[in-house]
Amino acid sequence: MLVLVAPGQGAQTPGFLTPWLDLPGVEDRLREWSAAIDLDLVHYGTKADADEIRDTAVAQPLLVASALVSARQLFATGEDFSRQVGAAAGHSVGELAAAALTGALSDATAMSLVRRRGLAMADAAATTETGMAALLGGEEAVVLPHLEQLGLTAANVNGAGQIVAAGTAEQIAALVENKPEGTRRVVPLKVAGAFHTHHMSPAVSALEAAVTELPVADPHTVYVSNKDGKTVGSGQELVQRLVGQVANPVRWDKCMETFKELGVTALIEAAPGGTLVGLAKRALPGVATLALKTPDDLDAARTLIAEHASPEQGAPEA
């Protein structure tokens, strides 16, 4: 049983799209999306520096575009995807890529929505200087009360001993100086705001208005939601979860628990892959994993698909 996942903000690095442009049709597709959303994805994915692609309004469309173009090399059509993939999910903004890959949104609609999402969250982040930091190691029973004491939110509960805290710059600095007992490291993330917290409430309102007339379909493949790790069979519910998730914690730990319950045997992470594969290696022992970093990884991914895909996969739950 194969799961396809899409990474979230912070996975981007300068030039990470460059090798993908060598594949037939990729640059044309990126330029088409760029014109539609008024953002030069080719420039930002190949020539922009780390500070430029740290901008939320840039990073989010860039990551969704990357996940889509890389996954489409493996699954050219929705029928291919639903036949070979048992379930899909995305981490934070990666949920929009997963929504497109499972057929709930078209690629063009997902790119339009992620552009609005990025701009709305960038505006919300500009109100107060905020940020996020990953805590590596430590027990939830110790870490969560410590964060609460500092006024921070556990914005991502990623499982495998990783929690991401979010709050004001001062609160993040206090966490770096005073990490919870048992935590090995506190690593500030390359993001521009306290995502998935109350600081993003203005963005929720903006997205609620943006999705009122959005063309939506029910997903053709099991979609696993960040909200609680539940599978979602309704396109309308899926979109509403995407909107609300902007200001609520990402429960990736629950998503991985659901993968396990579904019987996952292999997991592929779309480009720029690596982060979610790392979590899966620790939380899902025995599951074969592969991160799509460059087109050089495609042949290995096709082999993994051939070994783990099943004709019975793909029917979403109601």
mmCIF file of N, CA and C in Angstrom, residues 248-295:
data_model
loop_
_atom_site.group_PDB
_atom_site.id
_atom_site.type_symbol
_atom_site.label_atom_id
_atom_site.label_comp_id
_atom_site.label_asym_id
_atom_site.label_seq_id
_atom_site.Cartn_x
_atom_site.Cartn_y
_atom_site.Cartn_z
ATOM 1 N N ASN A 248 -4.773 26.481 12.819
ATOM 2 C CA ASN A 248 -4.846 25.376 13.780
ATOM 3 C C ASN A 248 -3.654 24.442 13.609
ATOM 4 N N PRO A 249 -3.274 23.737 14.676
ATOM 5 C CA PRO A 249 -2.076 22.901 14.626
ATOM 6 C C PRO A 249 -2.138 21.793 13.579
ATOM 7 N N VAL A 250 -0.976 21.500 12.994
ATOM 8 C CA VAL A 250 -0.821 20.378 12.080
ATOM 9 C C VAL A 250 -0.535 19.123 12.899
ATOM 10 N N ARG A 251 -1.384 18.113 12.758
ATOM 11 C CA ARG A 251 -1.189 16.863 13.492
ATOM 12 C C ARG A 251 -0.638 15.799 12.534
ATOM 13 N N TRP A 252 0.612 15.966 12.150
ATOM 14 C CA TRP A 252 1.234 14.997 11.258
ATOM 15 C C TRP A 252 1.404 13.654 11.951
ATOM 16 N N ASP A 253 1.534 13.677 13.278
ATOM 17 C CA ASP A 253 1.615 12.410 14.013
ATOM 18 C C ASP A 253 0.359 11.583 13.784
ATOM 19 N N LYS A 254 -0.803 12.255 13.775
ATOM 20 C CA LYS A 254 -2.066 11.552 13.546
ATOM 21 C C LYS A 254 -2.161 11.050 12.105
ATOM 22 N N CYS A 255 -1.624 11.843 11.163
ATOM 23 C CA CYS A 255 -1.615 11.395 9.768
ATOM 24 C C CYS A 255 -0.816 10.103 9.633
ATOM 25 N N MET A 256 0.353 10.056 10.272
ATOM 26 C CA MET A 256 1.177 8.837 10.170
ATOM 27 C C MET A 256 0.517 7.652 10.856
ATOM 28 N N GLU A 257 -0.216 7.919 11.929
ATOM 29 C CA GLU A 257 -0.964 6.832 12.575
ATOM 30 C C GLU A 257 -2.014 6.269 11.614
ATOM 31 N N THR A 258 -2.655 7.153 10.855
ATOM 32 C CA THR A 258 -3.653 6.706 9.888
ATOM 33 C C THR A 258 -2.996 5.914 8.760
ATOM 34 N N PHE A 259 -1.829 6.379 8.287
ATOM 35 C CA PHE A 259 -1.117 5.609 7.261
ATOM 36 C C PHE A 259 -0.907 4.173 7.748
ATOM 37 N N LYS A 260 -0.500 4.066 8.997
ATOM 38 C CA LYS A 260 -0.232 2.739 9.566
ATOM 39 C C LYS A 260 -1.503 1.907 9.620
ATOM 40 N N GLU A 261 -2.608 2.526 10.049
ATOM 41 C CA GLU A 261 -3.885 1.816 10.127
ATOM 42 C C GLU A 261 -4.359 1.361 8.745
ATOM 43 N N LEU A 262 -4.036 2.154 7.718
ATOM 44 C CA LEU A 262 -4.429 1.814 6.347
ATOM 45 C C LEU A 262 -3.561 0.705 5.758
ATOM 46 N N GLY A 263 -2.448 0.387 6.434
ATOM 47 C CA GLY A 263 -1.586 -0.685 5.963
ATOM 48 C C GLY A 263 -0.453 -0.240 5.063
ATOM 49 N N VAL A 264 0.047 0.975 5.264
ATOM 50 C CA VAL A 264 1.119 1.501 4.419
ATOM 51 C C VAL A 264 2.324 0.564 4.399
ATOM 52 N N THR A 265 2.863 0.336 3.197
ATOM 53 C CA THR A 265 4.111 -0.426 3.061
ATOM 54 C C THR A 265 5.212 0.402 2.402
ATOM 55 N N ALA A 266 4.823 1.505 1.731
ATOM 56 C CA ALA A 266 5.810 2.378 1.093
ATOM 57 C C ALA A 266 5.291 3.803 1.079
ATOM 58 N N LEU A 267 6.214 4.757 1.158
ATOM 59 C CA LEU A 267 5.863 6.177 1.180
ATOM 60 C C LEU A 267 6.817 6.944 0.283
ATOM 61 N N ILE A 268 6.258 7.740 -0.618
ATOM 62 C CA ILE A 268 7.044 8.604 -1.503
ATOM 63 C C ILE A 268 6.715 10.051 -1.169
ATOM 64 N N GLU A 269 7.754 10.871 -0.989
ATOM 65 C CA GLU A 269 7.570 12.294 -0.733
ATOM 66 C C GLU A 269 7.899 13.084 -1.987
ATOM 67 N N ALA A 270 6.951 13.886 -2.454
ATOM 68 C CA ALA A 270 7.156 14.722 -3.635
ATOM 69 C C ALA A 270 8.247 15.762 -3.363
ATOM 70 N N ALA A 271 8.774 16.322 -4.437
ATOM 71 C CA ALA A 271 9.835 17.328 -4.310
ATOM 72 C C ALA A 271 9.314 18.603 -3.655
ATOM 73 N N PRO A 272 10.174 19.266 -2.879
ATOM 74 C CA PRO A 272 11.537 18.914 -2.480
ATOM 75 C C PRO A 272 11.539 17.974 -1.274
ATOM 76 N N GLY A 273 11.610 16.677 -1.557
ATOM 77 C CA GLY A 273 11.442 15.672 -0.523
ATOM 78 C C GLY A 273 12.598 15.577 0.452
ATOM 79 N N GLY A 274 12.309 14.973 1.592
ATOM 80 C CA GLY A 274 13.317 14.713 2.605
ATOM 81 C C GLY A 274 12.797 14.786 4.019
ATOM 82 N N THR A 275 12.104 15.862 4.354
ATOM 83 C CA THR A 275 11.657 16.085 5.725
ATOM 84 C C THR A 275 10.654 15.025 6.187
ATOM 85 N N LEU A 276 9.640 14.783 5.373
ATOM 86 C CA LEU A 276 8.592 13.838 5.773
ATOM 87 C C LEU A 276 9.083 12.401 5.718
ATOM 88 N N VAL A 277 9.990 12.116 4.806
ATOM 89 C CA VAL A 277 10.614 10.788 4.772
ATOM 90 C C VAL A 277 11.404 10.553 6.053
ATOM 91 N N GLY A 278 12.102 11.597 6.519
ATOM 92 C CA GLY A 278 12.846 11.461 7.768
ATOM 93 C C GLY A 278 11.949 11.129 8.941
ATOM 94 N N LEU A 279 10.793 11.762 9.017
ATOM 95 C CA LEU A 279 9.839 11.469 10.085
ATOM 96 C C LEU A 279 9.289 10.049 9.948
ATOM 97 N N ALA A 280 8.992 9.653 8.715
ATOM 98 C CA ALA A 280 8.429 8.319 8.486
ATOM 99 C C ALA A 280 9.422 7.222 8.857
ATOM 100 N N LYS A 281 10.688 7.456 8.596
ATOM 101 C CA LYS A 281 11.688 6.434 8.927
ATOM 102 C C LYS A 281 11.712 6.142 10.417
ATOM 103 N N ARG A 282 11.430 7.174 11.220
ATOM 104 C CA ARG A 282 11.450 6.981 12.669
ATOM 105 C C ARG A 282 10.107 6.492 13.211
ATOM 106 N N ALA A 283 9.013 6.961 12.615
ATOM 107 C CA ALA A 283 7.689 6.632 13.154
ATOM 108 C C ALA A 283 7.057 5.407 12.515
ATOM 109 N N LEU A 284 7.513 5.054 11.304
ATOM 110 C CA LEU A 284 6.906 3.932 10.581
ATOM 111 C C LEU A 284 7.992 2.917 10.207
ATOM 112 N N PRO A 285 8.594 2.265 11.195
ATOM 113 C CA PRO A 285 9.657 1.314 10.899
ATOM 114 C C PRO A 285 9.160 0.184 10.000
ATOM 115 N N GLY A 286 10.014 -0.199 9.056
ATOM 116 C CA GLY A 286 9.644 -1.263 8.136
ATOM 117 C C GLY A 286 8.984 -0.777 6.864
ATOM 118 N N VAL A 287 8.574 0.509 6.820
ATOM 119 C CA VAL A 287 7.958 1.076 5.623
ATOM 120 C C VAL A 287 9.057 1.574 4.685
ATOM 121 N N ALA A 288 9.012 1.163 3.430
ATOM 122 C CA ALA A 288 9.973 1.643 2.437
ATOM 123 C C ALA A 288 9.692 3.112 2.136
ATOM 124 N N THR A 289 10.723 3.934 2.051
ATOM 125 C CA THR A 289 10.535 5.361 1.821
ATOM 126 C C THR A 289 11.436 5.851 0.702
ATOM 127 N N LEU A 290 10.981 6.908 0.030
ATOM 128 C CA LEU A 290 11.786 7.533 -1.019
ATOM 129 C C LEU A 290 11.420 9.007 -1.114
ATOM 130 N N ALA A 291 12.428 9.862 -1.146
ATOM 131 C CA ALA A 291 12.232 11.303 -1.297
ATOM 132 C C ALA A 291 12.610 11.713 -2.703
ATOM 133 N N LEU A 292 11.691 12.384 -3.386
ATOM 134 C CA LEU A 292 11.997 12.932 -4.702
ATOM 135 C C LEU A 292 12.751 14.252 -4.517
ATOM 136 N N LYS A 293 14.057 14.215 -4.676
ATOM 137 C CA LYS A 293 14.871 15.419 -4.566
ATOM 138 C C LYS A 293 15.167 15.997 -5.941
ATOM 139 N N THR A 294 15.527 15.137 -6.878
ATOM 140 C CA THR A 294 15.809 15.535 -8.257
ATOM 141 C C THR A 294 15.219 14.483 -9.191
ATOM 142 N N PRO A 295 15.186 14.757 -10.502
ATOM 143 C CA PRO A 295 14.698 13.746 -11.447
ATOM 144 C C PRO A 295 15.495 12.445 -11.425
#
